[in-house]
XYZ file of C-alpha atoms in Angstrom:
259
model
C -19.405 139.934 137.987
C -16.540 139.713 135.212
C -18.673 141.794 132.833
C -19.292 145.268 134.083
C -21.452 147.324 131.501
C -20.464 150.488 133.124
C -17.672 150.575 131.177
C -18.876 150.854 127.201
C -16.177 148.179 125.952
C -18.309 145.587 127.931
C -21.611 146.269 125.715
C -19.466 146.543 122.241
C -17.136 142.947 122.957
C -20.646 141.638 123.741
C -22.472 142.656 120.642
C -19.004 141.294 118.750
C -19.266 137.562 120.056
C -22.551 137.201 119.561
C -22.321 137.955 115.835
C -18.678 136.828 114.900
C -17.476 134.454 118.601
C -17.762 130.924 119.475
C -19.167 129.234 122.699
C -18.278 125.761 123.164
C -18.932 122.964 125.551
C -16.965 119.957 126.628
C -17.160 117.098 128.917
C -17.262 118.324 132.656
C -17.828 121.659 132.805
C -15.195 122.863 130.455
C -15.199 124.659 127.478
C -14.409 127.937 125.794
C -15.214 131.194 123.969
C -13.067 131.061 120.760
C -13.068 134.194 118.362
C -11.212 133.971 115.182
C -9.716 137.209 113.357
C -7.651 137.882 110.134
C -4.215 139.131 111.332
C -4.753 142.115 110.026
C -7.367 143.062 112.630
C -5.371 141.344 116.004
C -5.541 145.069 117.607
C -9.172 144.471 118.423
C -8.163 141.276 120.419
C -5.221 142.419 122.070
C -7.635 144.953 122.940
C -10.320 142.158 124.316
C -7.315 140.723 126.318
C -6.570 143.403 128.054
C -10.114 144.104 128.870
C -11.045 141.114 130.712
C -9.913 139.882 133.916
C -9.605 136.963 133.413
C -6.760 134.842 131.169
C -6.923 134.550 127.827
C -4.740 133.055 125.010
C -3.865 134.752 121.949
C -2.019 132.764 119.388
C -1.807 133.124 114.776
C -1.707 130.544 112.917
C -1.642 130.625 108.945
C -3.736 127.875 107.269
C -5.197 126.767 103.832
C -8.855 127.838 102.992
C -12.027 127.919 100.669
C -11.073 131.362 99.386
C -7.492 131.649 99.920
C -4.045 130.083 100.706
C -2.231 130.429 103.417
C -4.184 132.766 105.451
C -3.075 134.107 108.470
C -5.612 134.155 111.596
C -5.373 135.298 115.202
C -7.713 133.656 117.738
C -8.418 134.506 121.241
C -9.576 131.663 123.534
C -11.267 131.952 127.140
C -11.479 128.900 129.322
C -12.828 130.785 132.570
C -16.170 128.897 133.661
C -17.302 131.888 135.517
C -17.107 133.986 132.516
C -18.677 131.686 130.461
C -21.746 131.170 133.227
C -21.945 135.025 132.608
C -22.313 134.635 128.996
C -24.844 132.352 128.875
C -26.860 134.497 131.952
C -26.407 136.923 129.466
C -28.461 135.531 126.322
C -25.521 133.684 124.738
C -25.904 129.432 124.208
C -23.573 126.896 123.156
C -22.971 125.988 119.752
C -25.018 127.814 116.689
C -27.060 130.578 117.838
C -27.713 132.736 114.660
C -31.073 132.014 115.286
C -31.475 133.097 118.890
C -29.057 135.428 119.069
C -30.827 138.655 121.671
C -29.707 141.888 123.113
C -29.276 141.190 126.775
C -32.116 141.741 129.379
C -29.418 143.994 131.437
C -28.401 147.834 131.413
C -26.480 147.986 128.634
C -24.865 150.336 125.879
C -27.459 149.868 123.002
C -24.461 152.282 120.748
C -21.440 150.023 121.490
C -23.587 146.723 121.530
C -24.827 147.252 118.415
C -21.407 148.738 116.989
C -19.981 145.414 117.778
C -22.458 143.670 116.498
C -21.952 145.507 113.171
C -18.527 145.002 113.165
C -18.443 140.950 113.820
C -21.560 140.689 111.163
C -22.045 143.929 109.396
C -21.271 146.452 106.968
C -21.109 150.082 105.890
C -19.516 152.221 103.245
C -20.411 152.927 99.551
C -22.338 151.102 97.462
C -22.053 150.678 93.626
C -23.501 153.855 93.052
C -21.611 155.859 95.703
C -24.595 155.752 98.361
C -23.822 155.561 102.203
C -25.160 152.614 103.402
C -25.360 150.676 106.570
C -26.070 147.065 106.965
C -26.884 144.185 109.669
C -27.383 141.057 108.838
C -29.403 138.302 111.217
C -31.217 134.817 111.668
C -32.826 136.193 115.119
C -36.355 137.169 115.132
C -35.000 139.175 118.462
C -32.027 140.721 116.962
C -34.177 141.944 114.001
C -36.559 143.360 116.077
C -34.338 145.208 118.794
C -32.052 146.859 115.986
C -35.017 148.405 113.810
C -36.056 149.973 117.062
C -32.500 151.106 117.540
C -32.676 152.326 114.231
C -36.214 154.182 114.855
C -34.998 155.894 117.658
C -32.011 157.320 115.666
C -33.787 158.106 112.166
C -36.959 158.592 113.183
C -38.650 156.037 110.831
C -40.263 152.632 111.005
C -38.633 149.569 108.489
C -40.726 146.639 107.866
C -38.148 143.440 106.296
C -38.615 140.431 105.547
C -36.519 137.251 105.497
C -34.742 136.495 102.563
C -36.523 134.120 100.514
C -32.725 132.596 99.232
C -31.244 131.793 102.941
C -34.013 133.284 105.372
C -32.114 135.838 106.718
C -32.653 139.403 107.979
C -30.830 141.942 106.059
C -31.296 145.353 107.529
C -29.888 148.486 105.368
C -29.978 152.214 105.868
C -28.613 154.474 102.938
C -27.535 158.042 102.768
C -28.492 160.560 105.453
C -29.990 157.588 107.286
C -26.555 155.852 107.421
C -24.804 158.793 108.328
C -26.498 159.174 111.401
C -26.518 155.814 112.704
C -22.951 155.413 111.507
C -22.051 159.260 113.488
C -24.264 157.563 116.717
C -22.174 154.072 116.677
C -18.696 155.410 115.624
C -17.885 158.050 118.026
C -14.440 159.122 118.661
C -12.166 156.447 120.587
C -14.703 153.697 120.606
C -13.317 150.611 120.814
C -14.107 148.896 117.184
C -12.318 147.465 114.065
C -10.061 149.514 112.475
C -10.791 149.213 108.912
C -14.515 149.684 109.823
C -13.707 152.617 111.216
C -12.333 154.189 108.721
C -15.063 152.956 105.919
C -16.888 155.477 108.433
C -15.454 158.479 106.894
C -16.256 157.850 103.485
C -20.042 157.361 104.111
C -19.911 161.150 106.454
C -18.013 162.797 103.662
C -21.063 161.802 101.353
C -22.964 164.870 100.024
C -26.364 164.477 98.153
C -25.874 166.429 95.106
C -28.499 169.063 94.757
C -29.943 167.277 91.694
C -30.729 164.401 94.099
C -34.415 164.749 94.861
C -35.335 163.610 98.682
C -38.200 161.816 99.920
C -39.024 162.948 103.413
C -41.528 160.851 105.100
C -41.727 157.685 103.445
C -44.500 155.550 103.861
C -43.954 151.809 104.574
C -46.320 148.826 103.085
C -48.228 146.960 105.855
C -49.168 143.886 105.943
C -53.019 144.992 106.290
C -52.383 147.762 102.867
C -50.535 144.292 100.854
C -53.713 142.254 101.716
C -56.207 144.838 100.320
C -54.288 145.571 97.049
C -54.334 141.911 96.069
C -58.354 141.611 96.502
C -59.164 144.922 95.303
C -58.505 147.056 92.131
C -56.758 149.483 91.384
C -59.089 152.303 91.734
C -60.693 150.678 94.701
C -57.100 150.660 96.771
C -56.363 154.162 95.883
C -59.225 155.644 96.841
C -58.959 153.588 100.534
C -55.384 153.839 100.811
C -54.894 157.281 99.607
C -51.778 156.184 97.453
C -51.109 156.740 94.045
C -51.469 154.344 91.551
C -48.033 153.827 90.456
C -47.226 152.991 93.578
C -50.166 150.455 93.954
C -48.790 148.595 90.612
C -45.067 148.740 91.873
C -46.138 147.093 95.231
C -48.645 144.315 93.463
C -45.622 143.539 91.201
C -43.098 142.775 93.956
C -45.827 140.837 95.899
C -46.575 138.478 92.837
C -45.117 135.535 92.611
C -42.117 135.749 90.422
């Protein structure tokens, strides 16, 4: 075995290819894993280098694109056919696989996996308003499922999303005290992750909610079973049933109408 998920950096480089590498296939067996960095974050793949053992090739290169001029890349390539045989025993595939993409069936480290995960398709910090956030976003039905149960198991609540009506994707936020403690659970002192999302990590632990903040303990998610009965019922009818209030009832029937 070339991956050994007794050592942590296994389970985070794993969850960081399958959100932000590239698994390719040629004629006769060969191919490669490619993964394709700014130069500002080559650290995490000198890092990569040195964990496998097997060779790798790190190279820059500065080229011309949508969004900018000249920018400056580094890209590590594997060639090994044993490590890619491991990949794809693993959960990986060849070519696009944002809509497969799955936590492995092995022992793993659901912390790191996730962390790198975050880091190759992810985001945290502040938003707009100065909230803590956390973010995933994902094609896979699999990936959607196995990080809201991550996320249960650390916050103690159940999310129900959706798929974005624009692109249908998964995007999967936490804010405030939520994102603090997923953020404290992933980013733990010397894990092996990107550097500048590291340190977007201690803005969103230094947040404080400011006592005029109210906080809503206990929040109760729609169903698919409560949306059903609000749009055949009225108002009166769902509160009683439901035992909500009847602002909420008229918030939820608005966002469920057609817009």
């Amino acid at each position: 075995m070339i991956i050994d998920f007794q050592n942590p950096d296994f389970s985070y480089f794993l969850g960081f290819i399958q959100a932000d590498g590239c698994l390719s296939e040629d004629s006769r067996n060969r191919g490669r894993l490619t993964i394709e960095l700014n130069e500002k974050d080559i650290l995490l793949l000198e890092q990569f280098k040195s964990l496998l053992p097997c060779n790798s090739f790190l190279s820059t290169r500065k080229r011309d694109t949508n969004f900018t001029d000249d920018y400056k890349s580094a890209t590590l390539k594997i060639y090994n056919k044993e490590f890619r045989d491991e990949l794809i025993s693993l959960g990986m595939i060849y070519g696009k696989k944002s809509d497969t993409a799955k936590v492995p069936t092995v022992n793993f480290s659901q912390n790191d996996y996730f962390r790198g995960f975050i880091d190759g398709n992810g985001s945290l910090g502040l938003t707009g308003n100065g909230y803590p956030f956390l973010s995933l976003v994902t094609a896979s039905d699999f990936m959607k499922d196995s990080f809201l149960s991550f996320l249960d198991s650390i916050t103690g609540k159940k999310k129900i999303v959706s798929r974005n009506k624009r692109d249908g994707i998964y995007n999967i936020v936490v804010y405030k005290e939520d994102a603090q403690k997923v953020v404290d659970s992933l980013y733990y002192d010397k894990c092996m992750c990107l550097e500048r999302k590291k340190e977007k990590t201690i803005e969103v632990t230094s947040w404080k909610r400011p006592d005029s903040m109210r906080k809503i303990e206990n929040k109760r998610n729609w169903t698919k079973e409560e949306d059903d009965y609000i749009l055949i019922h009225s108002i009166l009818e769902s509160k009683e049933h439901l035992k909500r209030s009847e602002s909420s009832i008229k918030t939820r029937i608005w966002r469920l109408r057609p817009k």
